[in-house]
Coordinates of C-alpha atoms in Angstrom, one line a residue:
Chain V
M4 CA 0.2 -0.2 0.0
R5 CA 1.0 3.6 -0.8
V6 CA 0.1 6.5 1.5
V7 CA 0.9 10.0 0.3
I8 CA 0.7 13.0 2.3
L9 CA 0.4 16.3 0.4
G10 CA 2.5 18.9 2.8
A11 CA 5.2 18.7 5.3
G12 CA 4.0 21.2 8.0
I13 CA 3.2 20.5 11.5
S14 CA 0.2 17.8 10.7
G15 CA 1.4 16.5 7.3
H16 CA 5.1 15.8 8.9
T17 CA 3.4 14.2 12.4
A18 CA 1.2 12.2 10.2
A19 CA 4.5 10.7 7.8
L20 CA 6.8 10.2 10.7
L21 CA 4.2 8.5 12.7
L22 CA 3.1 6.1 9.4
R23 CA 6.4 5.1 8.7
R24 CA 7.2 4.0 12.5
K25 CA 3.7 2.2 12.1
L26 CA 3.6 0.6 8.5
S27 CA 6.2 -2.5 7.3
K28 CA 8.7 -1.7 4.9
K29 CA 6.6 -3.3 2.5
H30 CA 4.1 0.0 2.3
E31 CA 5.4 3.2 1.0
V32 CA 5.0 6.7 2.5
I33 CA 5.6 9.6 0.3
V34 CA 5.5 13.1 1.2
V35 CA 5.1 15.8 -1.6
S36 CA 5.7 19.4 -0.1
P37 CA 6.7 22.4 -2.2
N38 CA 9.5 23.6 0.2
S39 CA 12.3 21.6 1.1
L40 CA 13.2 23.4 4.4
W41 CA 10.8 22.4 7.3
N42 CA 9.9 25.2 9.6
W43 CA 9.1 25.0 13.3
I44 CA 6.7 28.2 12.6
P45 CA 5.9 29.0 16.1
S46 CA 9.0 30.4 16.4
N47 CA 8.8 32.9 13.6
I48 CA 8.0 35.2 16.0
W49 CA 11.1 35.1 17.3
V50 CA 13.1 35.4 13.7
G51 CA 10.6 38.5 13.4
V52 CA 12.5 40.4 15.9
G53 CA 15.5 39.7 15.1
N54 CA 16.4 37.1 18.2
M55 CA 16.6 34.1 16.3
K56 CA 18.1 33.6 12.4
P57 CA 16.4 31.3 9.9
A58 CA 18.2 28.6 10.5
D59 CA 17.4 28.4 13.9
V60 CA 13.9 27.5 13.1
T61 CA 14.5 25.4 9.8
F62 CA 16.1 22.5 8.5
D63 CA 16.4 20.4 5.4
L64 CA 13.8 17.9 5.1
P65 CA 15.0 15.6 2.3
S66 CA 17.8 14.3 4.3
V67 CA 15.5 13.6 7.3
Y68 CA 13.0 11.8 5.1
K69 CA 15.7 9.7 3.5
R70 CA 16.8 8.5 6.9
A71 CA 13.7 7.7 7.8
R72 CA 13.2 6.1 4.9
I73 CA 10.0 8.1 3.7
E74 CA 10.4 8.9 -0.4
F75 CA 10.2 12.9 -0.3
H76 CA 9.0 15.2 -3.6
Q77 CA 9.8 18.4 -3.5
A78 CA 6.4 19.7 -5.6
K79 CA 3.2 21.2 -5.2
A80 CA 0.0 19.1 -5.4
I81 CA -2.3 20.5 -8.3
E82 CA -5.3 18.1 -9.3
I83 CA -6.9 15.0 -7.2
Y84 CA -8.1 12.2 -9.1
P85 CA -10.0 10.0 -6.7
E86 CA -11.3 7.8 -8.8
G87 CA -8.6 7.6 -11.3
L88 CA -9.0 8.6 -14.7
G89 CA -10.8 6.6 -17.6
D90 CA -9.6 3.3 -17.5
A91 CA -6.9 3.6 -15.2
A92 CA -9.0 3.4 -12.0
H93 CA -5.9 3.8 -9.4
P94 CA -7.0 6.9 -7.5
Y95 CA -3.9 9.3 -8.0
V96 CA -2.6 12.9 -7.4
L97 CA -1.2 15.5 -9.8
V98 CA 1.7 17.1 -8.8
E99 CA 3.9 20.1 -10.4
S100 CA 7.8 20.1 -9.4
T101 CA 9.0 23.3 -7.6
K102 CA 12.7 22.2 -7.6
E103 CA 15.1 24.4 -9.5
S104 CA 16.4 21.6 -11.8
D105 CA 12.8 20.4 -13.1
R106 CA 10.5 23.1 -11.9
G107 CA 7.0 23.0 -13.4
Q108 CA 7.4 19.3 -14.6
K109 CA 4.3 17.3 -13.7
T110 CA 4.1 13.5 -12.1
E111 CA 1.5 11.4 -11.4
I112 CA 1.5 9.8 -8.0
K113 CA -0.5 6.9 -7.3
Y114 CA -1.8 6.6 -4.1
D115 CA -4.3 4.2 -1.6
Y116 CA -4.4 6.9 0.8
L117 CA -3.9 10.4 1.1
I118 CA -3.7 12.7 3.4
N119 CA -4.1 16.4 2.7
A120 CA -1.9 18.8 4.8
T121 CA -1.3 21.3 2.6
G122 CA -1.9 24.2 5.1
P123 CA -3.2 27.5 4.2
R124 CA -2.5 29.6 1.2
L125 CA -1.8 33.0 2.7
N126 CA -4.3 35.1 0.8
F127 CA -2.4 38.5 1.1
G128 CA -4.8 39.5 -1.9
A129 CA -7.7 39.8 0.1
T130 CA -6.8 43.3 1.4
P131 CA -5.2 45.9 -1.2
G132 CA -2.0 46.6 0.0
L133 CA -1.4 44.3 2.4
G134 CA 2.0 41.5 2.7
P135 CA 5.1 41.5 2.0
D136 CA 4.6 42.6 -1.5
G137 CA 2.7 45.8 -0.6
F138 CA 3.4 47.5 2.3
T139 CA 3.4 45.5 5.7
H140 CA 5.4 42.8 6.8
S141 CA 4.5 39.2 7.9
V142 CA 6.0 36.1 10.1
C143 CA 4.1 33.7 8.4
T144 CA 7.1 32.2 7.0
V145 CA 10.6 32.2 7.9
D146 CA 11.6 34.4 4.8
H147 CA 8.8 37.0 5.6
A148 CA 10.0 36.9 9.6
Y149 CA 13.6 37.6 8.3
S150 CA 13.1 40.6 6.2
T151 CA 10.7 41.9 9.1
A152 CA 13.4 41.3 11.2
L153 CA 15.7 43.7 8.9
E154 CA 13.2 46.5 8.3
L155 CA 12.4 46.3 12.2
D156 CA 16.2 46.8 12.3
K157 CA 16.8 50.1 10.2
L158 CA 13.1 51.2 12.0
I159 CA 15.0 51.0 15.4
E160 CA 18.3 52.8 14.3
E161 CA 16.0 55.7 13.3
M162 CA 14.3 55.6 16.8
K163 CA 17.9 55.4 18.6
T164 CA 18.4 58.9 16.5
G165 CA 15.2 60.3 18.8
Q166 CA 12.6 60.0 16.0
K167 CA 9.1 59.0 17.0
K168 CA 7.4 55.9 15.3
T169 CA 4.1 54.3 15.1
L170 CA 4.3 50.5 14.9
V171 CA 0.8 48.6 14.0
V172 CA 0.6 44.9 14.8
G173 CA -2.3 42.5 13.9
T174 CA -4.7 41.1 11.4
G175 CA -5.0 42.4 7.9
H176 CA -8.5 41.5 7.2
G177 CA -11.8 40.9 9.2
L178 CA -11.6 37.2 8.4
C179 CA -8.5 36.3 9.6
T180 CA -7.0 33.7 11.9
C181 CA -4.1 33.0 14.5
E182 CA -4.5 36.4 16.5
G183 CA -2.5 34.6 19.3
A184 CA 0.5 34.9 16.8
A185 CA 0.1 38.7 16.2
F186 CA -0.4 38.8 20.3
E187 CA 2.8 37.2 20.8
Y188 CA 4.5 39.3 18.1
I189 CA 3.5 42.9 19.5
F190 CA 5.0 41.8 22.6
N191 CA 7.9 40.5 21.4
L192 CA 8.1 43.9 19.7
E193 CA 7.8 46.0 22.7
F194 CA 10.1 43.6 24.6
E195 CA 13.0 44.1 22.2
L196 CA 12.4 47.9 22.0
R197 CA 12.5 48.1 26.0
Q198 CA 15.6 46.1 25.5
K199 CA 17.3 48.5 22.9
G200 CA 16.5 51.7 25.1
V201 CA 13.9 53.1 22.3
R202 CA 10.3 52.5 23.8
D203 CA 9.8 55.8 24.7
N204 CA 10.0 56.6 21.0
A205 CA 7.6 54.0 19.9
R206 CA 3.7 54.1 19.5
L207 CA 2.4 50.5 19.4
V208 CA -1.1 49.6 18.3
F209 CA -2.7 46.0 18.2
L210 CA -5.2 46.1 15.5
T211 CA -7.7 42.9 15.4
N212 CA -10.7 41.5 14.2
E213 CA -11.4 39.9 17.4
A214 CA -14.4 41.6 18.8
E215 CA -12.4 41.8 22.3
L216 CA -9.2 41.3 23.3
G217 CA -8.4 38.0 24.7
D218 CA -11.0 36.4 22.0
F219 CA -8.0 34.5 20.3
G220 CA -10.6 33.2 17.9
V221 CA -11.9 31.0 20.1
G222 CA -14.6 33.1 21.7
G223 CA -12.5 33.9 24.5
L224 CA -11.7 32.1 27.5
Q225 CA -12.7 31.9 31.2
L226 CA -10.5 31.3 34.1
K227 CA -10.6 30.7 37.8
S228 CA -8.6 33.5 39.5
G229 CA -8.7 35.4 42.8
G230 CA -12.0 33.5 43.7
F231 CA -13.6 34.9 40.6
V232 CA -14.2 33.4 37.3
T233 CA -12.9 35.7 34.8
P234 CA -12.9 36.5 31.3
S235 CA -9.6 36.4 29.2
K236 CA -10.3 40.0 28.2
V237 CA -9.4 41.3 31.6
F238 CA -6.3 39.2 31.7
A239 CA -5.4 40.9 28.0
E240 CA -6.5 44.2 28.6
S241 CA -4.7 44.4 31.8
L242 CA -1.5 43.1 29.8
F243 CA -2.0 45.4 27.5
V244 CA -2.1 48.6 29.8
E245 CA 0.8 47.5 31.6
R246 CA 3.1 47.5 28.5
E247 CA 1.2 50.9 27.1
V248 CA 0.2 49.0 24.0
N249 CA -2.9 50.7 22.6
W250 CA -5.6 49.0 20.4
I251 CA -8.3 48.6 17.9
T252 CA -10.8 45.7 18.2
G253 CA -13.4 44.4 16.0
A254 CA -11.3 45.5 12.7
H255 CA -11.6 44.9 9.2
V256 CA -8.6 46.3 7.5
H257 CA -10.1 48.2 3.8
K258 CA -7.1 49.3 2.1
I259 CA -3.4 49.7 3.1
E260 CA -1.1 52.5 1.3
K261 CA 2.3 53.3 2.1
N262 CA 2.0 54.4 5.7
R263 CA -1.3 54.4 5.9
L264 CA -4.4 52.2 6.2
E265 CA -8.1 52.1 6.2
Y266 CA -10.0 50.3 8.5
E267 CA -13.7 49.7 9.8
T268 CA -15.0 48.7 13.0
L269 CA -17.7 46.8 14.1
D270 CA -19.9 49.8 15.2
G271 CA -19.3 50.7 11.6
E272 CA -17.3 53.6 11.8
R273 CA -14.7 53.9 9.1
D274 CA -11.0 55.3 9.8
T275 CA -7.7 55.9 8.9
L276 CA -4.4 54.9 10.7
D277 CA -1.0 56.4 10.0
F278 CA 2.0 54.1 10.5
D279 CA 5.7 53.6 10.2
F280 CA 5.8 49.8 10.5
A281 CA 3.1 47.4 10.1
M282 CA 3.3 43.4 11.1
L283 CA -0.4 42.2 9.8
L284 CA -1.2 39.1 9.0
P285 CA -3.6 37.7 6.1
P286 CA -6.6 35.7 6.0
F287 CA -6.1 32.3 5.0
T288 CA -7.6 29.8 2.1
G289 CA -6.9 26.8 1.0
V290 CA -3.8 25.7 -1.6
P291 CA -5.3 26.0 -5.1
L292 CA -6.3 22.2 -5.7
K293 CA -8.9 20.9 -8.0
A294 CA -10.4 17.4 -7.9
F295 CA -11.9 15.4 -11.1
N296 CA -13.9 11.9 -11.0
K297 CA -13.1 9.2 -13.6
I298 CA -14.5 10.9 -16.6
G299 CA -12.8 14.1 -15.8
E300 CA -15.5 16.2 -14.6
D301 CA -14.6 18.9 -11.6
I302 CA -15.8 17.5 -8.6
S303 CA -13.8 20.3 -6.5
N304 CA -17.0 21.8 -5.0
Q305 CA -18.1 18.3 -3.8
L306 CA -14.3 17.9 -1.7
F307 CA -13.6 21.4 -0.9
N308 CA -15.6 24.4 0.5
A309 CA -15.8 28.0 -1.0
S310 CA -12.6 29.1 0.4
G311 CA -10.8 26.0 -0.7
F312 CA -10.6 24.0 2.7
M313 CA -11.4 20.2 2.1
K314 CA -14.5 18.9 3.8
V315 CA -14.3 16.1 6.1
D316 CA -16.8 14.3 8.3
A317 CA -18.2 17.4 10.0
D318 CA -21.9 18.7 9.9
Y319 CA -21.7 21.6 7.2
T320 CA -25.3 22.5 7.4
V321 CA -25.7 26.6 7.6
K322 CA -26.6 26.9 11.7
T323 CA -27.2 29.9 13.5
Y324 CA -24.4 30.7 16.4
E325 CA -27.4 29.4 18.7
Q326 CA -27.5 26.4 16.8
W327 CA -23.8 25.6 16.7
A328 CA -23.3 22.0 18.7
P329 CA -20.2 20.0 19.5
E330 CA -21.1 17.3 17.2
D331 CA -20.5 20.0 14.2
W332 CA -17.1 19.2 14.6
P333 CA -15.2 16.1 12.5
K334 CA -13.8 13.4 14.5
T335 CA -12.0 11.2 11.9
Y336 CA -11.1 13.9 9.5
Q337 CA -12.2 11.2 6.7
T338 CA -13.4 13.0 3.5
A339 CA -16.5 11.3 1.5
Y340 CA -13.9 9.2 0.1
K341 CA -12.5 7.2 2.6
N342 CA -9.2 6.9 1.8
I343 CA -8.6 10.5 1.8
F344 CA -8.5 12.6 5.0
A345 CA -7.6 16.3 5.6
I346 CA -5.7 17.5 8.6
G347 CA -4.2 20.7 10.1
I348 CA -5.2 24.1 8.3
A349 CA -6.3 22.2 5.3
F350 CA -9.9 20.7 7.1
A351 CA -12.8 22.7 6.6
P352 CA -14.1 23.9 9.7
P353 CA -17.8 23.5 10.0
H354 CA -18.0 27.2 11.3
Q355 CA -16.1 29.4 13.6
I356 CA -15.6 29.3 17.4
S357 CA -15.6 32.8 18.2
K358 CA -19.5 34.5 17.7
P359 CA -19.1 36.1 14.1
R360 CA -20.0 39.2 13.9
K361 CA -20.9 41.8 10.9
S362 CA -20.5 45.9 11.4
K363 CA -23.3 47.9 11.1
N364 CA -22.5 48.5 7.4
G365 CA -22.6 44.6 6.7
T366 CA -18.8 43.8 6.7
M367 CA -18.3 40.4 8.0
I368 CA -15.7 40.6 11.0
A369 CA -15.1 37.3 12.3
P370 CA -12.1 35.5 13.5
A371 CA -11.7 32.3 11.6
P372 CA -11.0 29.3 13.7
P373 CA -7.2 28.2 15.0
R374 CA -6.6 24.7 14.5
T375 CA -2.5 25.4 14.4
G376 CA 0.1 23.8 16.5
M377 CA -1.0 20.9 18.7
P378 CA -4.4 20.2 17.3
S379 CA -3.0 20.0 14.1
A380 CA -0.1 17.5 15.2
I381 CA -2.5 15.4 16.9
M382 CA -5.2 15.3 14.0
G383 CA -1.8 14.1 12.3
R384 CA -1.7 11.4 15.0
I385 CA -4.8 10.2 14.9
V386 CA -5.0 10.3 11.2
A387 CA -1.9 8.3 10.9
N388 CA -3.3 5.7 13.9
S389 CA -6.5 5.3 11.7
I390 CA -4.8 4.3 8.2
A391 CA -2.5 2.2 10.0
D392 CA -4.9 0.1 11.4
M393 CA -7.0 0.1 8.0
I394 CA -4.0 -0.9 6.4
N395 CA -3.2 -3.1 8.8
G396 CA -6.8 -4.8 8.5
V397 CA -7.8 -3.8 11.8
S398 CA -11.0 -2.1 10.1
E399 CA -12.3 -0.9 7.2
N400 CA -13.0 2.4 8.6
P401 CA -11.1 5.4 11.0
T402 CA -10.2 4.0 14.4
H403 CA -9.2 7.1 16.2
A404 CA -10.8 10.1 16.7
A405 CA -10.0 13.8 18.0
S406 CA -13.0 16.2 17.8
M407 CA -11.7 19.8 18.7
T408 CA -14.7 19.8 20.8
E409 CA -12.8 16.7 23.0
I410 CA -9.5 17.8 22.8
G411 CA -7.4 20.5 24.2
A412 CA -4.8 22.7 23.9
A413 CA -1.6 24.2 25.7
C414 CA -0.5 27.3 24.2
V415 CA 2.6 29.4 25.1
A416 CA 2.6 33.0 23.9
S417 CA 5.7 34.7 24.5
A418 CA 5.8 38.3 25.8
G419 CA 9.8 38.6 25.6
A420 CA 12.4 36.2 24.6
N421 CA 14.9 36.4 28.1
A422 CA 15.9 33.9 30.3
I423 CA 15.6 36.3 33.1
V424 CA 13.6 38.9 32.8
G425 CA 11.4 37.9 29.6
G426 CA 8.0 36.1 29.9
A427 CA 5.2 34.3 28.0
V428 CA 1.5 34.0 28.5
S429 CA 1.2 30.0 29.4
M430 CA -2.3 28.8 28.7
T431 CA -4.1 25.8 28.7
M432 CA -8.0 25.1 27.3
Y433 CA -10.3 22.3 27.4
P434 CA -11.9 21.8 25.3
I435 CA -10.7 24.1 22.5
V436 CA -14.3 24.2 20.7
P437 CA -16.8 25.2 23.8
D438 CA -19.3 22.9 25.0
F439 CA -22.1 24.8 27.0
K440 CA -23.8 21.5 27.5
T441 CA -20.9 20.0 29.8
Y442 CA -20.0 23.2 30.9
P443 CA -22.7 25.3 31.3
N444 CA -22.3 29.2 31.4
V445 CA -18.5 29.1 30.4
G446 CA -18.2 26.2 27.5
R447 CA -14.7 25.0 29.2
S448 CA -13.4 22.9 32.1
L449 CA -12.3 25.5 34.9
V450 CA -9.7 23.3 35.9
H451 CA -8.2 22.4 32.9
T452 CA -8.5 26.2 31.7
T453 CA -5.8 27.9 33.0
G454 CA -3.9 30.9 32.4
E455 CA -0.4 32.7 33.7
I456 CA 2.3 35.2 32.8
G457 CA 5.8 34.5 34.3
T458 CA 9.1 33.7 33.2
A459 CA 8.5 30.1 33.5
G460 CA 6.4 30.5 30.3
H461 CA 9.5 31.5 28.4
W462 CA 11.6 28.8 29.7
I463 CA 8.9 26.3 28.3
K464 CA 8.4 28.1 25.3
K465 CA 11.9 27.7 24.6
L466 CA 12.0 24.0 25.8
L467 CA 9.4 23.3 23.4
H468 CA 11.2 24.5 20.8
Y469 CA 14.2 22.5 20.9
A470 CA 11.9 19.6 21.6
F471 CA 9.6 19.9 18.7
I472 CA 12.7 20.3 16.4
Y473 CA 14.2 17.4 17.7
K474 CA 11.2 15.7 17.1
A475 CA 10.6 16.6 13.7
K476 CA 14.4 15.7 12.8
A477 CA 13.4 12.2 13.6
L478 CA 16.1 12.2 15.8
P479 CA 16.7 9.0 18.4
F480 CA 13.7 8.5 20.4
W481 CA 11.7 11.2 18.8
W482 CA 8.3 9.8 19.5
I483 CA 8.4 9.4 23.2
I484 CA 8.1 13.6 22.5
P485 CA 4.2 14.4 22.7
E486 CA 2.9 16.2 20.4
Chain E
M1 CA -11.2 57.8 16.7
S2 CA -11.3 54.2 17.6
V3 CA -7.8 53.4 19.3
T4 CA -8.1 52.6 22.8
E5 CA -5.3 54.4 24.9
A6 CA -3.8 52.1 26.8
K7 CA -2.5 54.9 29.1
S8 CA -6.0 56.0 30.1
Y9 CA -8.0 52.4 30.1
P10 CA -9.1 51.5 33.2
A11 CA -8.1 47.9 33.0
P12 CA -6.7 45.9 36.4
R13 CA -3.2 46.7 36.7
P14 CA -0.5 44.3 38.5
S15 CA 0.9 45.3 41.6
K16 CA 4.4 45.6 42.5
L17 CA 4.4 42.4 43.9
T18 CA 2.8 40.5 41.4
L19 CA 5.3 42.2 38.7
F20 CA 8.1 41.0 40.9
M21 CA 7.1 37.5 41.4
R22 CA 6.8 37.2 37.7
S23 CA 10.4 37.1 37.5
F24 CA 11.4 36.1 41.0
L25 CA 13.5 33.0 39.6
P26 CA 12.5 30.7 42.6
W27 CA 9.3 31.3 42.4
Q28 CA 9.1 30.8 38.8
F29 CA 10.9 27.5 39.1
V30 CA 8.2 26.3 41.0
R31 CA 5.9 28.0 38.4
F32 CA 7.7 26.4 35.8
L33 CA 6.9 22.9 37.4
V34 CA 3.4 23.5 37.8
I35 CA 2.8 24.6 34.1
N36 CA 4.4 21.5 32.8
L37 CA 2.6 19.2 35.2
R38 CA -0.4 21.2 33.9
M39 CA 0.3 20.7 30.2
T40 CA 1.1 17.1 31.1
V41 CA -2.5 16.4 32.0
M42 CA -3.8 18.5 29.1
I43 CA -1.6 16.2 26.8
K44 CA -2.8 13.4 28.0
K45 CA -6.4 14.1 27.6
S46 CA -6.0 15.4 24.0
H47 CA -4.3 12.8 22.0
G48 CA -7.8 11.8 20.7
R49 CA -9.5 8.3 21.5
N50 CA -9.3 5.0 20.0
I51 CA -13.0 4.3 18.9
G52 CA -11.9 1.1 17.8
P53 CA -12.7 -1.1 14.6
E54 CA -16.2 -1.1 13.0
T55 CA -18.2 1.4 15.5
P56 CA -21.4 3.0 13.8
D57 CA -20.1 5.9 15.1
N58 CA -16.5 5.8 12.9
R59 CA -17.6 7.8 9.9

């Protein structure tokens, strides 16, 4: 049997390594990824403030896969034929090489099982002027993060001469996700500016599509603290006030020009903000991938939703916020085709987690559900386990499940990279998607949903950085390290 | 202007003791152990579940 995995990010790479470990040598594991470098994306934040170099957060994938006996194709998938084509009834995926030596060359790769872990397409085009080709910076890829750090260096040099600067960090569109990454970046930025003695010359503004601070795209958290159950909004606002970081919430950015952006907020107000430096995250879509049936008809809309994310075993019925239920969320990540799975950012969530809102002008401002990091890796693990069992004849159906309403997440949001005076917000939440039936009023367990800030958080963040890179390199006993 | 100015916003501010404890290394070492324990519990609760072969709820 042959398992083909599209994408070598956190979820795809986890699935590939686990499958190789679980399947005997007679079975093939093939990874298709357009990049030959593996990137520990959570640490791009530190690259983006100049605290780490690109080499600290990346490594060469082909050598790791060679050692792990996983076949690697540096290519991007462009078409899936789940039923084969014509008389050739074996399913296959069409990939296009991104390698310098044979760029553009197309190859058909047959599969028995396919995992779509292609991650997001960074949709900078959603907002005119957004992104490194426009007027803002990004930390979404290691190259983006490094360019951002170089620009920041120049700005700091100017601030050292006494010039005042406005720095904006946040989301570049009303439908963005990963607000936590923007949160981390602004507090690392604030810390670095303090360390370099130019904090007084910087006005920091956090611009976010979250309706309130501390939402993080998961509808916020309720935490037990000091005898009260307190919303994360209070803790987040406290940190912003303490570090003198100003904010704009419920914002959709309409347009960005050189040193100026135009935005609209939930109350319908339209305004402009002048800036000298901006790091704004883009919204995500699925990667451009088409699907065809055996007579060559385009069946992409059966496999993918309108944003290009792959439909899995979720309930995609259109419902109001009040009708949302934990059961809407997928469990096994299997698609309508029993041998195709989608994990990580590539699967289509049934709806947002945070309450979606529209501005008075009808503009949708709704954080998309975060599904990166720990949940992505867990999806990789359970899908690998299911496929291994299906191949080994244990079952015809998936044997493992991990609904985001049944799993939790541990997040460490860096707020200053220094072992003595730095810090991070250490959070756990359970479950990720609130379940108001099991946990009335608060939606999550008050025992397992926690948060605190301190230097210990930084130590943990740094420890995780080294542990996960070690694991991803498949070095001895890598499998002991959990996702 | 919809920018909320942090300086004048009435959010709870940490006391001097809270700020000190956030970077007081012996206390942070204790917190390091506690947070790791919490995260270990979270990881144990979150590694998915084996739904076994051929159950009706598998799909």
